[in-house]
XYZ file of C-alpha atoms in Angstrom:
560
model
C 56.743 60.653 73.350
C 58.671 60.067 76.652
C 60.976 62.789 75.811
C 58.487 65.324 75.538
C 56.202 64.331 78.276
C 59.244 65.212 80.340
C 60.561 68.391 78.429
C 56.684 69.324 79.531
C 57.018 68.334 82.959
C 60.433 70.551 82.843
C 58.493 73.733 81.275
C 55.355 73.161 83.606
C 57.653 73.522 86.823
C 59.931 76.152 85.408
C 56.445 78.198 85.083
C 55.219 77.114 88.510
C 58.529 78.543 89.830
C 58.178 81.729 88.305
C 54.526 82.058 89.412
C 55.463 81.527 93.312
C 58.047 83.974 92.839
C 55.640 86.267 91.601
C 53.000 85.500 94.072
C 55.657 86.067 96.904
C 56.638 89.414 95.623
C 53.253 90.829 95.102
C 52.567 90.192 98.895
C 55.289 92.378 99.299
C 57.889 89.869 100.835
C 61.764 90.322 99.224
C 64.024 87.298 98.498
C 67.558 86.879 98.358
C 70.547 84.758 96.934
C 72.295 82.853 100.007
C 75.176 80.196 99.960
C 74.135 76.697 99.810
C 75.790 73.701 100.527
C 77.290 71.579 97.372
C 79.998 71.910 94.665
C 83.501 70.970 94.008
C 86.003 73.817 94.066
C 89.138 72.103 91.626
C 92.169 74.430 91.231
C 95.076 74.006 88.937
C 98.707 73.458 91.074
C 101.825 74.282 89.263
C 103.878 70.916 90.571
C 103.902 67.537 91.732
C 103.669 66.131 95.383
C 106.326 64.551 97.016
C 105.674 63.340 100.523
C 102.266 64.712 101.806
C 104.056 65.182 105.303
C 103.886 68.312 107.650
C 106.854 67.427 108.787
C 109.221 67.171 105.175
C 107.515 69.405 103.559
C 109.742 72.461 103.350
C 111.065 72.738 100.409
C 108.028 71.588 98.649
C 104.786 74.735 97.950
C 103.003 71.455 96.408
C 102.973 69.598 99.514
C 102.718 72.618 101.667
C 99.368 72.711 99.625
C 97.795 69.748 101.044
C 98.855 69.483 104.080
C 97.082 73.134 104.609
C 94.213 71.405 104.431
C 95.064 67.528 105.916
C 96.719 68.558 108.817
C 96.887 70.877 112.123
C 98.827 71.662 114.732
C 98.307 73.208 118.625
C 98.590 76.906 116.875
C 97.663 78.719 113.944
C 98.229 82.256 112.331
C 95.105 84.419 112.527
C 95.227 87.221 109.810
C 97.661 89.378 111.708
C 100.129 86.611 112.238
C 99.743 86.037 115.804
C 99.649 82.246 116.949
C 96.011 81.231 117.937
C 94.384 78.302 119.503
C 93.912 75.356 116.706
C 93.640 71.636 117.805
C 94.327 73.202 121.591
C 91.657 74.407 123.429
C 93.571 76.877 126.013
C 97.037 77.845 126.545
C 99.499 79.232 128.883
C 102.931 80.457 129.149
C 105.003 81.095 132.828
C 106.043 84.608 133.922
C 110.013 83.596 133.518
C 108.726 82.807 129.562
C 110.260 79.438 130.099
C 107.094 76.486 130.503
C 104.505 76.492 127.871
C 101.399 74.537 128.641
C 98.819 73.165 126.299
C 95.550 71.781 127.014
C 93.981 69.482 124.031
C 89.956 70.485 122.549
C 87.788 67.633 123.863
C 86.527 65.237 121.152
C 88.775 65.681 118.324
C 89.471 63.023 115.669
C 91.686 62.149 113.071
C 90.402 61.232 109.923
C 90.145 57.714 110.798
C 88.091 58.333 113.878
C 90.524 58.014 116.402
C 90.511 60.395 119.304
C 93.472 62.785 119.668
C 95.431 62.983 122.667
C 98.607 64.182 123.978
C 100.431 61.029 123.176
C 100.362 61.962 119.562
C 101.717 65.329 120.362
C 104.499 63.839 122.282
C 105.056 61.521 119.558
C 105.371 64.066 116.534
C 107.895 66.201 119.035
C 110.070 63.064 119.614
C 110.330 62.294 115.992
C 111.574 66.195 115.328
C 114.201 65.939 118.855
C 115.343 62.170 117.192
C 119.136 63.038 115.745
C 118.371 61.243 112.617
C 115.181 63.306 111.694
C 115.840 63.894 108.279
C 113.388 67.500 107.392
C 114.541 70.738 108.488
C 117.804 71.322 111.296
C 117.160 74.381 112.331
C 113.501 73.440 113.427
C 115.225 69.590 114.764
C 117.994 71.856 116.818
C 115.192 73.781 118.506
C 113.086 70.972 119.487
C 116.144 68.912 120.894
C 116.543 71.660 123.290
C 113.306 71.693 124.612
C 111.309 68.718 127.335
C 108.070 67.614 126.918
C 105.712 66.157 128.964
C 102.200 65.288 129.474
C 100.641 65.755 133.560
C 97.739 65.069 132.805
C 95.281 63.827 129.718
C 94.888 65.977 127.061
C 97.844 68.334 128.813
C 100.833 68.792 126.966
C 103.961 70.942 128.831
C 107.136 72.565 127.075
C 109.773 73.742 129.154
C 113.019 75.666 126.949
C 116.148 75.768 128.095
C 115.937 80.143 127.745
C 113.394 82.376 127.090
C 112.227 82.103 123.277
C 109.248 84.601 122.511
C 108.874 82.982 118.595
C 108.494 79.492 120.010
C 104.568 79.705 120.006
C 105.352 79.635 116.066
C 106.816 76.425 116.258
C 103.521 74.615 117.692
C 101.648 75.064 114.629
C 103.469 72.722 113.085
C 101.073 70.058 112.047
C 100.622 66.560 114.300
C 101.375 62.957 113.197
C 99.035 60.090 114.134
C 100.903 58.071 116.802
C 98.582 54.760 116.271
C 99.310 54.841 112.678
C 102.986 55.621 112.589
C 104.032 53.734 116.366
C 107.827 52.300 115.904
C 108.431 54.324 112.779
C 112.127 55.789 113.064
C 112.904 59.524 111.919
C 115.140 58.460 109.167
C 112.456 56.254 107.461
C 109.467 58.603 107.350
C 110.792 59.965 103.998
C 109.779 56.702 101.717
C 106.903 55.678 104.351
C 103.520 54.596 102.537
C 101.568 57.055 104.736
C 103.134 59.978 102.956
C 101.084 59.006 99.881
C 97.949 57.815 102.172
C 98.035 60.575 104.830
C 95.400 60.544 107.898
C 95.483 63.736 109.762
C 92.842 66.389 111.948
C 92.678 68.890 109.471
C 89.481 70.758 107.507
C 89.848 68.637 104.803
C 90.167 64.444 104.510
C 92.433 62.702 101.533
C 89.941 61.011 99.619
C 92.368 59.571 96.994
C 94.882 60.779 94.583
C 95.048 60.196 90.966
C 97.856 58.710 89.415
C 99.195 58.566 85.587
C 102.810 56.908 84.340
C 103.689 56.708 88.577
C 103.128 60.858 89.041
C 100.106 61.840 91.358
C 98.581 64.106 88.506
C 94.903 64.959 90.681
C 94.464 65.276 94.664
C 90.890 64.553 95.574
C 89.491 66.009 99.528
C 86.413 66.523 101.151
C 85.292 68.313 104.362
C 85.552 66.592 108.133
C 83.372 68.180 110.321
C 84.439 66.454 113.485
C 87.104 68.783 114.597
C 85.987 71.854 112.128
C 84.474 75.461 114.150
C 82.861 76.320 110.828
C 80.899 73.960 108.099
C 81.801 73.927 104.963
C 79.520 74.414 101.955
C 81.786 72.951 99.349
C 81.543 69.448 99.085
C 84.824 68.309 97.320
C 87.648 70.200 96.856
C 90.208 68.719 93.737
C 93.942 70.052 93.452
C 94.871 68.547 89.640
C 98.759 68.974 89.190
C 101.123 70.476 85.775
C 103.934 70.846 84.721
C 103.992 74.523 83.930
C 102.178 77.542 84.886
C 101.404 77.638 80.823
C 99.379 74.209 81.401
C 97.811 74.962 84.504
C 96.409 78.197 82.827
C 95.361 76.191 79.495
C 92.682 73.840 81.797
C 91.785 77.249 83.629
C 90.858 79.071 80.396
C 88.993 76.045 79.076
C 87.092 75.606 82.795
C 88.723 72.592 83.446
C 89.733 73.654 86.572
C 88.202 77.152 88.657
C 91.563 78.531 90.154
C 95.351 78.846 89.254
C 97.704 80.439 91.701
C 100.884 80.519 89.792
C 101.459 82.414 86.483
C 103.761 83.859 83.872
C 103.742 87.194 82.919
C 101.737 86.570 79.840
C 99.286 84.168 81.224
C 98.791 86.483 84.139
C 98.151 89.126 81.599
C 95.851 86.569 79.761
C 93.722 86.030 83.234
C 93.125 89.893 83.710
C 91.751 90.478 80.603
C 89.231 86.964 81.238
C 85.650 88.570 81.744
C 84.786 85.381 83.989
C 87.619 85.423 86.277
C 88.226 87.982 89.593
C 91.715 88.407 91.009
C 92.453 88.229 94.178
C 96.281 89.634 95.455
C 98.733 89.939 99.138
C 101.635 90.203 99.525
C 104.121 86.968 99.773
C 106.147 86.297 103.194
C 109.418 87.355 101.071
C 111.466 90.205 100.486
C 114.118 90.745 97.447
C 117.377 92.863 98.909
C 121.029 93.523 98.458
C 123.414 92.504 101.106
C 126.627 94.937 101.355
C 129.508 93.608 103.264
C 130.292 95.735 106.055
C 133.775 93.429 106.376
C 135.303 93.539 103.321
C 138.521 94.846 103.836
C 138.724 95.522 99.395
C 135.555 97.631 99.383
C 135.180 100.232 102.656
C 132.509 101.795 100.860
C 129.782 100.452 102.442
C 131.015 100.782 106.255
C 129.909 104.537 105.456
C 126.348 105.629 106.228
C 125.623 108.600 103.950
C 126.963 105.787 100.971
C 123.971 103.138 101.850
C 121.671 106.146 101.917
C 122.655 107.178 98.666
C 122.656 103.740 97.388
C 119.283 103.326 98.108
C 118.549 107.067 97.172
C 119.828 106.650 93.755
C 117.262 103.434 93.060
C 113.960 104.396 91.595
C 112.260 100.940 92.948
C 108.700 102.182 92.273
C 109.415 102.696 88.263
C 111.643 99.071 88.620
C 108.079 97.346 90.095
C 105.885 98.923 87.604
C 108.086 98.158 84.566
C 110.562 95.343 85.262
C 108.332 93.665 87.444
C 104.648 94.164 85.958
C 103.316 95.529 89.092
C 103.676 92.396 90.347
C 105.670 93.855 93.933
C 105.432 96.183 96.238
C 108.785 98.597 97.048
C 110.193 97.483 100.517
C 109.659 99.977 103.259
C 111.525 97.975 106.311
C 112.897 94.637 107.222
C 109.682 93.519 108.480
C 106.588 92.149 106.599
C 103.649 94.376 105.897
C 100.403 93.398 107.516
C 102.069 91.692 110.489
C 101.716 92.659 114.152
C 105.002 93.593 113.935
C 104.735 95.786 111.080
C 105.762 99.517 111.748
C 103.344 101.545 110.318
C 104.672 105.074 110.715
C 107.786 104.178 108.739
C 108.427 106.359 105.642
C 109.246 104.914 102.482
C 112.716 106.198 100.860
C 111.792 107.681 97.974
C 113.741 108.036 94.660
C 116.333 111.102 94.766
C 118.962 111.604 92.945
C 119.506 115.014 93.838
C 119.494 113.528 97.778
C 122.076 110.425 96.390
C 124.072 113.164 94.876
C 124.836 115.360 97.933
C 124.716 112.453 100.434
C 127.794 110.938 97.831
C 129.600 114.726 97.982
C 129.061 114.915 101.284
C 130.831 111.398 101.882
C 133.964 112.487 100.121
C 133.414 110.765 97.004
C 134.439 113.343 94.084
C 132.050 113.915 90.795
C 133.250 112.028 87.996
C 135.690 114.873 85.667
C 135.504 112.214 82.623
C 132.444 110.338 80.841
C 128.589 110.865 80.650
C 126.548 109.202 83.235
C 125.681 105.771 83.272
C 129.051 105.226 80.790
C 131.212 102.451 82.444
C 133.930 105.554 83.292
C 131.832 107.577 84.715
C 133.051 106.257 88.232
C 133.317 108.886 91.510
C 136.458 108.646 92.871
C 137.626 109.306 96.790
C 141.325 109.137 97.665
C 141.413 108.349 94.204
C 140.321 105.145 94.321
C 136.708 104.539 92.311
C 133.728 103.589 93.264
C 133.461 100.188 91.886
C 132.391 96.537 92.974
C 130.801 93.551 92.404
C 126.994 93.029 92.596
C 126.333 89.410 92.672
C 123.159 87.662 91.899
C 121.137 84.367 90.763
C 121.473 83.515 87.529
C 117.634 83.185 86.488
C 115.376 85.842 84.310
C 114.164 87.547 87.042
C 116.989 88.455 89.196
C 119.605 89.212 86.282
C 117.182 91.662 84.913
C 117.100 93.529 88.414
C 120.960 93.040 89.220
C 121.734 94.981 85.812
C 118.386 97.619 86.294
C 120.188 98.278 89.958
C 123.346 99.010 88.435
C 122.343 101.045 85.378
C 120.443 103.226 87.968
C 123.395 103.577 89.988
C 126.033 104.140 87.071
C 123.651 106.958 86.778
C 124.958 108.471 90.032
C 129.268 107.409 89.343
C 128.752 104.313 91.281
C 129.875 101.046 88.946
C 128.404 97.552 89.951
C 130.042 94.789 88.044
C 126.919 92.264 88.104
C 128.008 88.701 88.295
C 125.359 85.922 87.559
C 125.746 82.708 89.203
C 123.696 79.589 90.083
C 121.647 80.465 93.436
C 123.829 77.166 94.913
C 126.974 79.657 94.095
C 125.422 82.718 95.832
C 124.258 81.304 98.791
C 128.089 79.987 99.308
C 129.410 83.399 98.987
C 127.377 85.108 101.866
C 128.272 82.116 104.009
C 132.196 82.302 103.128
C 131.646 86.180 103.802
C 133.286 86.520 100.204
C 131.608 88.880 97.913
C 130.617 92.732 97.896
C 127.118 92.905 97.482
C 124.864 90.617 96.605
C 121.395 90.177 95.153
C 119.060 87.494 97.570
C 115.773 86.531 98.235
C 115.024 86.532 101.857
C 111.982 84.232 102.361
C 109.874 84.039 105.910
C 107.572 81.231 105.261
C 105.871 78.914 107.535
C 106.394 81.689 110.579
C 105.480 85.249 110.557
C 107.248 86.280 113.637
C 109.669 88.415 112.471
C 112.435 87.406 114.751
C 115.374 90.019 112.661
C 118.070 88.662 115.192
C 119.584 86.163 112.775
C 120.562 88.711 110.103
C 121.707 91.719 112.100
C 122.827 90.415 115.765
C 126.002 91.000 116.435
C 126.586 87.255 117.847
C 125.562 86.290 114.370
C 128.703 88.353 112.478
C 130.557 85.420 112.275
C 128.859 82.141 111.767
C 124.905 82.948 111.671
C 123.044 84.956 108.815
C 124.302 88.248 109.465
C 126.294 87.698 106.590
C 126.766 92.180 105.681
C 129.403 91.843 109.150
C 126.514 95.029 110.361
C 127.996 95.676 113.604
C 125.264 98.018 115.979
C 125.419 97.232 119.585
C 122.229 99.521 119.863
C 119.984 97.773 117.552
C 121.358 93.825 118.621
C 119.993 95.115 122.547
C 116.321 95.820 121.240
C 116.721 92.380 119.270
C 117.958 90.829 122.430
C 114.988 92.500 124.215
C 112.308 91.361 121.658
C 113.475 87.843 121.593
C 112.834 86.806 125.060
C 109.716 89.593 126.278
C 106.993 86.947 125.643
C 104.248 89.798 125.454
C 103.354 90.447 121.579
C 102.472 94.349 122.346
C 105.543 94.856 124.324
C 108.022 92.685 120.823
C 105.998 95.262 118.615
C 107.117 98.403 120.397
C 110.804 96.876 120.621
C 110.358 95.738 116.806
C 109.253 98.958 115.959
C 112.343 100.934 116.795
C 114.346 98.511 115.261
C 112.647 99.164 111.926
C 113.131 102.626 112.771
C 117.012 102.558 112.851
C 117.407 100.179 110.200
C 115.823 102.887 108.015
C 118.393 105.011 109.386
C 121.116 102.926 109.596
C 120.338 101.583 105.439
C 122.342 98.104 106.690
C 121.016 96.401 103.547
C 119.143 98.077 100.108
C 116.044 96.561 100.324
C 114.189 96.623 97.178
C 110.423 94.856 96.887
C 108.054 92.548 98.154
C 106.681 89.976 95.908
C 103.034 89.876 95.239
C 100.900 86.499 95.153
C 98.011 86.576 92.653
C 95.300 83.793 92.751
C 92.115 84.081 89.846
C 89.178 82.102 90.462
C 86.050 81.747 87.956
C 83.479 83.991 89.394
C 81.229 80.770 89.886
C 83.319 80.586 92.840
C 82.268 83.151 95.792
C 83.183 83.948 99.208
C 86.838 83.655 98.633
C 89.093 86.147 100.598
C 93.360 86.993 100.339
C 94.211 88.074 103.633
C 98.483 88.543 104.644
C 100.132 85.168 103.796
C 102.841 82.993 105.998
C 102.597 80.954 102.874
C 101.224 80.404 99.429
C 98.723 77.528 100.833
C 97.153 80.734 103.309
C 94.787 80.895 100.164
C 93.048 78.592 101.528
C 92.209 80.052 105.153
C 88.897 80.933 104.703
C 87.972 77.970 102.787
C 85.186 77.424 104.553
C 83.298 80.588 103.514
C 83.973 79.623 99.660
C 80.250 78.215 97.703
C 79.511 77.566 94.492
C 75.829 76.730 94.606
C 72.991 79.068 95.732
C 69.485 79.174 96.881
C 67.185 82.033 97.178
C 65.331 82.458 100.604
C 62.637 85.096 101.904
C 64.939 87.786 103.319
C 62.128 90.443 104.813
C 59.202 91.656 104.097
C 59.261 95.410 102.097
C 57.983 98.595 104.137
């Protein structure tokens, strides 16, 4: 009898609902379907955490993950890249481009309730300068050149040794709490217990993480408010770790979890055919090219500028992303990321043209071939009767072998035979750094800092011992590199960045090929969710705070 007293009670209200929505609509008011506050957003991570560390986590997506959400820094990327206020309030920057200043937001907290202050600044800084730091060198060697200092509370001051226009990149790296961590050395932060137990001033606080057989399988967060500019109206969010994107997908399909962010080509197939699930895509902070060495004394080829143009001519990238690829990339227009401030957007795309390739080849001296049918391995143009022939190398997983051998098919199309040697990424990476190889297949991947900053990989200075591993030699384009890297205004770097991605086109240094795309499905129970450009795959989550799950219907207006 209890049971269906309250199955009544149930019904009875259920009725009284429906009759105050019909009283409210026949007195002509309207209502709507608004956001409300509740839910738990839990999304599936291909992975396992490691140290949950803003400081170590570089080579780690997983722990770049949570500390999206756990920690902050001085700066963050708004949508077009450019550094913005974060945990500082104001900021300035001398005319020489030489002292950066930083004033603090008043009240903050870490997730223990501690105030922030500059102290913990300075003491996340000193444990980057610190020679035995043991996360990334490049970032250590830039931060050992720099002094810092506090002049007043809440003031933080950089001075660099030379003007540095990216540095404002470098401050969003996230803080460290100096009351927690106080007479921890550098070396010892990689198997510190706070790494597992992390307290930092980000939108989100640790609650706890799950753990099975010693691996962290589930990460468990909530909102703090105290330092936030927008509430949230989730009320949990749950990151639950696998193996395999195959797993991760399983507990997406069977609602175990309402997001995935990493897939195969058949699960991602699998998710767009899902009635409940929406897709949302941008592009990744990566680009897939070919480095041709400029140097090599065995293949001249490339020191020829019609030859790059017909390289790249001769490559029908749009067919190789819609076939090879599964859509899943966008064909490369410049050396410079899409949807960044730097971005040029008047650049035109090479297209595919083989009748272009052909006569740029001719034109270059190198001879038809008299013997074989194209795309045969003798079918080889010849000049001073050498042939055209060299080595392509390229990582030795799925992905890249099938482009390395799709590049040279299209090209033994056109009398130009690429020998592609696979080897382990460990192998390739050697190679450009030795300078020994012809042309090679390589991921070039910008994340954690959208500034654009080219100078590493096509500086002249850099020939020799930095990144500019093709030996590209252009006095004109290393001055508007040299210009861009120390003119602290962002409008004036665009312009200058701009006509570098200009000549580059010109020039054809390097065959750039695509632009990996990020996909990340959510059920549709989850709403609000927006892709803008990513710095890096956690960027998913910038406008967390706009994501809800649970509704309410209010009186919108009244009707005419």
């Amino acid at each position: 009898m209890r049971y269906i007293r309250i199955q009544l009670l149930i019904a009875f209200a259920g009725l009284g609902l429906v009759g105050v929505l019909l009283f409210l609509q026949s007195q002509g008011l309207v209502t709507t379907v608004v956001a409300a506050q509740g839910g738990t957003h839990t999304e599936a991570v291909v992975g396992f955490i490691d140290k949950v560390n803003p400081l170590l986590d570089g080579g780690s997506p997983v722990d770049r993950d949570l500390d999206k959400l756990i920690f902050s820094g001085l700066m963050r990327f708004d949508d077009n890249g450019l550094p913005i206020p974060d945990l500082a309030e104001t900021w300035a920057v001398s005319a020489d481009g030489l002292t950066y200043t930083f004033v603090l937001r008043n009240g903050l907290q870490w997730h223990d309730g501690q105030p922030v202050t500059e102290n913990d600044v300075l003491f996340t800084i000193g444990l980057m300068q610190d020679p035995e730091f043991p996360g990334a060198q490049d970032v250590a060697s830039l931060w050992r050149k720099i002094q810092i200092s506090a002049p007043a509370p809440r003031t933080v001051q950089f001075i660099l040794s030379e003007p540095f226009a990216p540095f404002l990149d470098y401050t969003t790296v996230g803080l460290l709490p100096e009351h927690i961590l106080r007479g921890v050395a550098a070396k010892d932060l990689p198997t510190h217990p706070f790494n597992r137990e992390p307290i930092g001033t980000g939108a989100m606080r640790l609650v706890r993480l799950e753990s099975k057989g010693g691996a962290v399988t589930a990460a468990q967060l909530e909102p703090f408010s105290a330092n936030a500019d927008h509430p949230y109206y989730l009320s949990q969010v749950h990151l639950r770790f696998f193996p395999d994107e195959a797993s991760a997908y399983q507990a997406f399909a069977k609602g175990e979890v309402l997001g995935v962010s990493q897939f195969t080509p058949e699960t991602f197939s699998l998710a767009l055919k899902n009635p409940n699930t929406l897709i949302y895509s941008s592009r990744l902070p990566q680009y897939t090219m070919i480095f041709l060495n400029h140097k090599s004394e065995t293949v001249p080829h490339f020191q020829d500028k019609k030859v790059r143009q017909a390289m790249l001519a001769a490559l029908n990238r749009q067919l190789m992303v819609d076939t090879l690829l599964h859509g899943q990339a966008l064909v490369a227009t410049g050396p410079i990321l899409p949807g960044t401030w730097a971005y040029n957007n008047n650049l035109i795309p090479v297209s595919y043209d083989p009748s272009r390739a052909d006569q740029l080849l001719t034109d270059a001296g190198w001879a038809k071939p008299t013997q074989g049918a194209p795309g045969s391995p003798d079918y080889a143009r010849t000049k001073s009767r050498k042939p055209f022939t060299f080595t392509l190398l390229a990582p030795n997983d799925p992905t890249h072998a099938a482009v390395a051998k799709w590049v040279a098919d299209n090209w033994a199309q056109m009398g130009i035979q690429a020998k592609v040697d696979l080897k382990p990424i460990a192998d390739v990476r050697n190679a450009l750094n030795a300078r020994q190889f012809d042309a090679a297949l390589i991921d070039l991947t910008f994340a954690n800092s959208p500034d654009p900053d080219p100078y590493p990989f096509w500086h002249q200075t850099q020939i020799e011992s930095g990144q500019n591993f093709s030996g590209f030699d252009s006095r004109n384009m290393s001055e508007i590199l040299e210009q861009a890297r120390v003119t602290p205004s962002y409008a004036d770097r665009a312009k200058f960045y701009r006509a570098f991605q200009t000549q580059f086109v010109d020039q054809t240094p390097a065959i750039l090929l695509y632009y990996p795309v990020f996909n990340y499905a959510v059920d549709k129970k989850v709403r609000g969710v927006q892709l803008g450009p990513l710095v890096d795959r956690s960027d998913r989550f910038n406008n967390l705070y706009d994501w809800y799950i649970i509704t309410r219907r209010v009186i919108s207006n009244t009707q005419p």
